[in-house]
Amino acid sequence: MEHIELFFKSIFIDNMVFATFLGMCSYLAVSKKVSTAVGLGAAVIFVLAVTVPLNWLLDQYILQEGALSWLGEEYASYDLSFLSFIMFIATIATMVQLVEIIVEKFSPSLYNSLGIFLPLIAVNCAILGGSLFMQSREIPSIGLALTYGVGSGIGWFLAILAIAAIREKIRYSAVPPALRGLGITFIITGLMAIGFMSFGGMLTGGDEKKEEKPKVEAKVEKEEIKKEAKEIVAENTNIN
Amino acid sequence: MGLLSKKDTALIKDPLFDNNPITIQVLGICSALAITAELKASIVMSISVMFVLGLGNVVISLMRNIIPSKIRIIVQLIVVATLVIIVDLVLKAFAYELSKTLSVFVGLIITNCIIMGRFEAFALGNGPWRSFLDGIGNAIGYGLILIAVGFFRELLGSGTLLGIKVLGDPIEKTGLYAFGYENNGFMLLSPMALIVVGIIIWVQRTKNKALIEEN
């Protein structure tokens, strides 16, 4: 259950582009055509799906406080979390190099159309951000880390797909000259982000009704607890 | 400014408006949007980026003749990551609440496109002093946009600047609030940062018609 909840949460509520603005540089630069946007989005999903669980393992068994205890008791107090940045970015750079080799082998046309942006995935804030958020939210298991990675990737993919489709359409609209291109993209992204905020109540909608019923019961419980407390105080004073 | 030659002052002045990293070069957008709800966070982030970019440019420039071309991205990443770790630890030690507000975005300075962009475009081909100036110039340009966005968002969103209530007290209805003015809470939400930057780009391109994109 928590997998499904985390999956939908990372696509809609904590969307990497619209909630936390990660990966904006390549998002703005590659979104002129839908076909390149789809290719880059798929690459980002794959890289996130691989790097977030890998970095989770790194964090769990090497970087966290007390993580090194599997080496021996004397290492239990080491806290290497200050090295997280370097280690995370090293795994990410390696994985992206791997993806680049695979894409070049299996789809040379995609490789050529993505150009410089494929190696730039390594410095895409979305990838490092995914790992850092995984670390700061203390995701408890590797399965959840994988769900979080795939979900975040799909969220980013949704965002770049949407903005590419919109940009292709507004090429024929009467946008003021000074807003053409970059300016209108910013404003449209802002409006989409406001739209995505409407998903905020998606996973908590059921809780509000539940709160009303227990209020009456809570009052009754309070009085019972007060009675018990009085009895206990009375007992203690009697004993004293 | 007598000790800087004309070319050197251009290195600092260009990135302020004509070649601004955020609005013209379209780099470093991620952190510009997410943490600008408070002016203080914007100022601290700008200073951090200035430190990392200035020092990083110098280090890469000093090493530019000995870095093998095939691994230069990895070397750049290591240099930046080390500098950001230093910034992160300093912030955690001396400004703990602020480091909590900035949370992962301090770490994300590593992937801030401005830094890698300036390393590739400038530091790898120029001497240390000029690289330092270029780094400082770009960081100031970045900081200008951050501070502008943070200024408007904090002023219109919570009526304060750096925590000081400048429009009056909303609870006791003094100052501007006595006339019925209310804080625009929307400004504190992240999407408004995107729209404010869009408006800044609009103003900049209207003034400088050469930047307008062709359809």
XYZ file of C-alpha atoms in Angstrom:
455
model
C 0.000 0.000 0.000
C 2.684 2.451 0.931
C 4.363 1.689 -2.381
C 1.287 2.792 -4.298
C 0.888 5.842 -2.083
C 4.558 6.845 -2.496
C 4.340 6.220 -6.254
C 1.406 8.581 -6.773
C 2.762 11.061 -4.256
C 6.058 11.397 -6.139
C 4.350 11.783 -9.510
C 1.720 14.358 -8.614
C 2.166 15.936 -5.196
C 5.950 16.108 -4.988
C 6.419 16.473 -8.742
C 10.096 17.199 -9.337
C 9.453 20.048 -11.752
C 6.315 21.648 -10.409
C 6.751 21.304 -6.658
C 10.520 21.588 -6.214
C 11.738 22.939 -9.609
C 14.476 20.393 -10.112
C 15.866 19.759 -13.587
C 14.676 23.096 -14.971
C 17.705 23.774 -17.207
C 17.303 20.715 -19.440
C 13.517 20.999 -19.044
C 13.636 24.467 -20.645
C 16.269 23.649 -23.220
C 14.970 20.323 -24.599
C 11.255 21.067 -24.625
C 11.051 22.569 -28.097
C 10.028 19.298 -29.750
C 7.922 16.520 -28.276
C 10.079 13.726 -29.735
C 13.326 14.861 -28.058
C 11.422 15.600 -24.858
C 10.105 12.018 -24.774
C 13.610 10.635 -25.321
C 15.144 12.737 -22.560
C 12.262 11.971 -20.200
C 12.713 8.224 -20.720
C 16.460 8.542 -20.063
C 15.771 10.463 -16.840
C 13.319 7.790 -15.627
C 15.892 5.092 -16.261
C 18.753 6.966 -14.561
C 16.614 7.810 -11.519
C 15.339 4.241 -11.253
C 18.930 2.989 -11.121
C 20.669 5.693 -9.056
C 18.162 6.222 -6.223
C 18.263 2.573 -4.985
C 22.060 2.433 -5.498
C 22.526 5.605 -3.469
C 20.125 4.235 -0.863
C 22.432 1.224 -0.454
C 25.436 3.537 -0.198
C 23.701 5.686 2.370
C 22.464 2.731 4.410
C 25.675 0.719 4.570
C 28.458 3.286 4.346
C 27.408 6.883 4.879
C 24.839 7.046 7.644
C 25.725 7.391 11.271
C 26.453 3.914 12.584
C 26.180 2.447 9.115
C 29.649 0.945 9.173
C 28.850 -1.367 12.074
C 28.787 -4.345 9.689
C 32.558 -3.969 9.385
C 33.070 -4.360 13.083
C 32.051 -2.883 16.426
C 34.783 -0.271 16.550
C 33.364 1.419 13.394
C 29.848 1.850 14.761
C 30.281 5.491 15.755
C 31.560 6.714 12.364
C 29.335 9.230 10.585
C 30.390 9.670 6.980
C 27.308 11.580 5.834
C 29.445 14.598 4.940
C 30.759 12.500 2.042
C 27.252 11.948 0.635
C 27.530 14.652 -2.008
C 30.706 13.265 -3.530
C 29.591 9.630 -3.389
C 26.135 10.317 -4.810
C 27.475 12.390 -7.672
C 30.101 9.715 -8.418
C 27.434 6.966 -8.744
C 25.305 9.258 -10.871
C 28.153 10.174 -13.231
C 29.023 6.478 -13.667
C 25.423 5.454 -14.334
C 24.939 8.247 -16.876
C 28.080 7.184 -18.714
C 26.564 3.677 -18.868
C 23.256 4.985 -20.201
C 25.125 6.991 -22.836
C 26.949 3.880 -24.056
C 23.701 1.861 -24.172
C 21.770 4.560 -26.039
C 24.584 5.035 -28.542
C 24.561 1.298 -29.260
C 20.813 0.689 -29.485
C 19.408 3.941 -30.844
C 21.939 6.149 -32.687
C 19.201 8.508 -33.925
C 18.069 9.238 -30.360
C 21.714 9.648 -29.375
C 22.217 12.244 -32.089
C 19.038 14.185 -31.367
C 19.762 14.360 -27.642
C 23.286 15.570 -28.348
C 24.970 17.224 -25.388
C 21.950 16.789 -23.119
C 22.543 13.096 -22.494
C 25.826 13.562 -20.618
C 24.242 16.649 -19.052
C 21.782 14.361 -17.247
C 24.638 13.755 -14.830
C 24.444 17.333 -13.641
C 20.683 17.509 -13.909
C 19.484 18.715 -10.508
C 16.604 16.246 -10.748
C 18.886 13.212 -10.495
C 20.990 14.460 -7.589
C 17.863 15.962 -6.049
C 16.128 12.581 -6.159
C 18.956 10.993 -4.181
C 19.225 13.902 -1.719
C 15.482 13.938 -1.051
C 15.608 10.159 -0.581
C 18.282 10.726 2.041
C 16.620 13.651 3.820
C 13.190 11.988 3.935
C 14.840 8.831 5.322
C 13.097 6.375 3.021
C 13.154 3.098 4.951
C 13.613 0.339 2.374
C 15.194 -0.285 -1.009
C 11.823 -1.204 -2.554
C 10.428 2.170 -1.520
C 13.577 3.859 -2.839
C 12.990 2.225 -6.231
C 9.317 3.271 -6.187
C 10.368 6.813 -5.296
C 12.958 6.897 -8.099
C 10.602 5.584 -10.773
C 7.751 7.824 -9.573
C 9.890 10.961 -9.556
C 11.160 10.112 -13.034
C 7.638 9.651 -14.354
C 6.642 12.977 -12.782
C 9.539 14.756 -14.529
C 8.665 12.984 -17.787
C 5.021 14.122 -17.508
C 6.151 17.702 -16.958
C 8.555 17.903 -19.895
C 6.055 16.141 -22.180
C 3.341 18.637 -21.269
C 5.501 21.736 -21.740
C 6.907 20.426 -25.068
C 3.409 19.807 -26.390
C 2.274 23.279 -25.291
C 5.362 24.987 -26.765
C 4.780 23.267 -30.110
C 1.242 24.613 -30.155
C 1.920 28.203 -29.073
C 4.423 28.673 -31.860
C 1.432 29.897 -33.852
C -0.063 32.063 -31.115
C 0.238 35.818 -30.736
C 2.747 35.899 -27.894
C 4.228 39.398 -27.219
C 7.698 39.491 -28.832
C 9.588 40.101 -25.615
C 7.911 37.105 -23.992
C 8.505 34.744 -26.899
C 10.379 31.567 -26.131
C 11.827 31.687 -22.635
C 9.526 34.195 -20.948
C 6.235 32.559 -21.906
C 7.630 29.137 -20.999
C 8.343 30.367 -17.470
C 4.868 31.775 -17.095
C 3.200 28.647 -18.510
C 5.261 26.449 -16.192
C 4.177 28.643 -13.285
C 0.537 28.190 -14.237
C 1.008 24.427 -14.592
C 2.651 24.354 -11.169
C -0.371 26.121 -9.699
C -2.559 23.519 -11.425
C -0.530 20.656 -9.973
C -0.999 22.088 -6.492
C -4.593 20.944 -6.775
C -3.305 17.384 -6.344
C -2.273 18.271 -2.816
C -5.372 16.801 -1.242
C -5.248 13.654 -3.343
C -4.061 11.171 -0.759
C -5.508 12.690 2.393
C -9.103 13.257 1.270
C -10.578 10.484 3.412
C -9.192 11.586 6.769
C -11.346 14.665 7.359
C -14.628 12.812 7.864
C -13.032 10.430 10.319
C -12.041 13.346 12.586
C -15.608 14.492 13.212
C -16.947 11.291 14.741
C -14.208 10.691 17.298
C -14.633 14.226 18.757
C -17.604 13.107 20.825
C -15.849 9.904 21.789
C -12.706 11.840 22.619
C -14.593 13.978 25.121
C -15.963 10.904 26.848
C -12.516 9.370 26.888
C -11.044 12.519 28.403
C -13.432 12.435 31.318
C -12.713 8.774 31.921
C -8.995 9.458 31.907
C -9.485 12.320 34.356
C -11.414 10.019 36.705
C -8.675 7.405 36.514
C -6.031 10.037 37.167
C -7.883 11.225 40.264
C -8.140 7.668 41.525
C -4.435 7.048 41.010
C -3.553 10.304 42.795
C -5.881 9.358 45.621
C -4.268 5.914 45.913
C -0.778 7.397 45.980
C -1.654 9.935 48.634
C -3.263 7.200 50.704
C -0.136 5.071 50.428
C 2.007 8.025 51.431
C 38.348 50.471 -10.126
C 41.792 51.644 -11.190
C 43.455 48.316 -10.651
C 41.223 46.447 -13.088
C 41.699 46.847 -16.819
C 38.763 47.492 -19.134
C 38.535 43.853 -20.182
C 38.500 42.779 -16.563
C 35.707 45.135 -15.540
C 33.725 43.814 -18.506
C 34.081 40.346 -16.973
C 32.234 41.568 -13.899
C 29.761 43.921 -15.598
C 28.552 41.723 -18.474
C 26.945 38.988 -16.376
C 24.987 41.562 -14.417
C 22.523 42.414 -17.192
C 23.630 41.723 -20.750
C 24.807 38.182 -20.170
C 22.933 37.374 -17.001
C 23.328 33.662 -16.171
C 19.684 33.146 -15.265
C 17.749 35.249 -17.743
C 20.067 35.166 -20.760
C 22.223 32.090 -20.435
C 19.310 30.145 -18.849
C 21.488 28.446 -16.241
C 21.019 27.931 -12.531
C 17.234 28.166 -12.574
C 16.458 25.369 -10.121
C 17.756 27.008 -6.985
C 16.601 30.455 -8.119
C 13.003 29.403 -7.820
C 12.711 27.101 -4.887
C 14.296 29.028 -2.018
C 13.385 32.635 -2.798
C 10.355 32.881 -0.493
C 12.581 34.704 2.015
C 15.055 37.468 1.189
C 17.542 36.116 3.746
C 17.667 32.691 2.083
C 18.276 34.340 -1.295
C 21.178 36.407 0.062
C 22.813 33.418 1.758
C 22.413 31.270 -1.366
C 23.964 34.011 -3.522
C 26.962 34.282 -1.191
C 27.384 30.483 -1.205
C 27.323 30.355 -4.999
C 29.807 33.264 -5.117
C 32.190 31.333 -2.881
C 31.869 28.073 -4.826
C 32.014 29.680 -8.268
C 34.869 32.067 -7.478
C 37.102 29.525 -5.779
C 36.089 26.733 -8.153
C 36.961 28.849 -11.186
C 40.398 29.584 -9.691
C 41.126 25.925 -8.882
C 40.038 24.635 -12.283
C 41.968 27.418 -14.005
C 45.128 26.531 -12.074
C 44.689 22.862 -13.060
C 43.597 23.491 -16.625
C 46.807 22.276 -18.232
C 47.016 19.009 -16.331
C 43.391 17.758 -16.484
C 43.057 15.052 -19.173
C 40.199 15.948 -21.476
C 38.331 12.645 -21.071
C 37.806 12.934 -17.326
C 37.395 16.668 -17.027
C 33.708 16.502 -16.064
C 34.521 14.141 -13.214
C 37.341 16.396 -12.008
C 35.035 19.419 -12.167
C 32.364 17.542 -10.215
C 34.841 16.574 -7.514
C 36.102 20.158 -7.131
C 32.566 21.535 -6.904
C 31.376 18.790 -4.551
C 34.248 19.464 -2.151
C 33.588 23.223 -2.096
C 29.863 22.632 -1.561
C 30.564 20.264 1.335
C 32.584 23.066 2.954
C 29.721 25.553 2.418
C 27.178 23.075 3.767
C 29.185 22.381 6.933
C 29.801 26.109 7.541
C 26.085 26.816 7.158
C 25.137 23.971 9.486
C 27.592 25.291 12.075
C 26.825 29.020 11.972
C 23.268 29.356 10.614
C 21.420 26.180 11.504
C 17.823 27.344 10.946
C 18.758 28.784 7.571
C 20.441 25.551 6.545
C 17.183 23.767 7.369
C 15.251 26.161 5.108
C 17.756 25.687 2.314
C 17.863 21.908 3.018
C 18.846 19.982 -0.103
C 19.337 23.072 -2.253
C 22.768 23.690 -0.771
C 23.741 20.250 -2.063
C 22.130 21.079 -5.377
C 24.654 23.897 -5.896
C 26.833 21.039 -7.191
C 24.524 20.542 -10.127
C 23.924 24.259 -10.553
C 24.450 24.625 -14.284
C 26.122 28.027 -13.862
C 29.129 26.493 -12.146
C 29.800 23.716 -14.642
C 28.873 26.116 -17.447
C 31.473 28.717 -16.401
C 34.117 26.039 -15.817
C 33.694 24.776 -19.367
C 33.232 28.160 -21.003
C 35.873 30.158 -19.174
C 38.038 28.581 -16.509
C 39.403 25.857 -18.766
C 40.783 28.442 -21.152
C 41.835 31.402 -19.054
C 44.192 32.367 -16.246
C 43.276 32.282 -12.545
C 42.752 36.017 -11.892
C 40.418 36.462 -14.886
C 38.578 33.233 -14.023
C 38.100 34.515 -10.490
C 36.610 37.778 -11.791
C 34.371 35.888 -14.225
C 33.161 33.660 -11.422
C 32.423 36.605 -9.137
C 30.659 38.485 -11.966
C 28.391 35.571 -12.829
C 27.641 34.914 -9.168
C 26.659 38.560 -8.684
C 24.414 38.387 -11.772
C 22.797 35.255 -10.360
C 22.497 36.908 -6.965
C 20.813 39.988 -8.445
C 17.976 37.900 -9.879
C 17.652 35.839 -6.702
C 17.509 38.945 -4.533
C 14.993 40.626 -6.869
C 12.685 37.602 -6.774
C 13.167 37.139 -3.027
C 12.514 40.835 -2.412
C 9.172 40.826 -4.208
C 8.063 37.486 -2.871
C 8.813 38.299 0.746
C 7.481 41.870 0.555
C 4.213 41.000 -1.154
C 3.836 37.598 0.472
C 4.451 38.333 4.144
C 4.913 42.099 4.316
C 8.408 41.741 5.791
C 11.952 42.210 4.538
C 14.634 40.131 6.240
C 12.090 39.476 8.961
C 11.442 43.147 9.701
C 7.794 44.198 9.277
C 8.018 47.086 6.828
C 4.383 47.528 5.868
C 2.975 47.679 9.360
C 1.678 45.007 11.690
C -0.996 42.729 10.162
C -2.395 41.659 13.502
C -2.707 45.084 15.047
C -3.661 46.686 11.726
C -1.093 49.478 11.722
C 0.638 50.990 8.694
C -0.668 49.868 5.318
C -2.907 47.235 6.885
C -5.069 49.976 8.401
C -6.284 50.763 4.863
C -7.448 47.195 4.314
C -4.311 45.865 2.593
C -3.787 42.125 3.032
C -0.698 40.011 2.413
C -0.774 38.099 -0.867
C -0.120 34.621 0.478
C 0.102 33.323 -3.074
C 3.491 34.965 -3.443
C 4.950 32.599 -0.877
C 4.090 29.609 -3.019
C 6.739 28.384 -5.425
C 4.901 28.832 -8.744
C 4.917 32.599 -8.275
C 8.721 32.560 -8.455
C 8.424 31.237 -12.003
C 6.003 33.984 -12.940
C 8.159 36.711 -11.339
C 11.212 35.502 -13.298
C 9.060 35.433 -16.459
C 8.163 39.080 -15.853
C 11.827 39.997 -15.227
C 12.721 38.368 -18.566
C 9.883 40.310 -20.212
C 11.187 43.630 -18.845
C 14.767 42.791 -19.812
C 13.896 41.843 -23.370
C 11.691 44.867 -23.909
C 14.632 47.086 -22.949
C 17.150 45.162 -25.048
C 15.417 44.288 -28.294
C 18.394 42.276 -29.547
C 17.490 39.456 -27.173
C 14.032 38.771 -28.613
C 13.775 35.260 -30.056
C 12.652 34.730 -33.615
C 9.719 32.432 -34.101
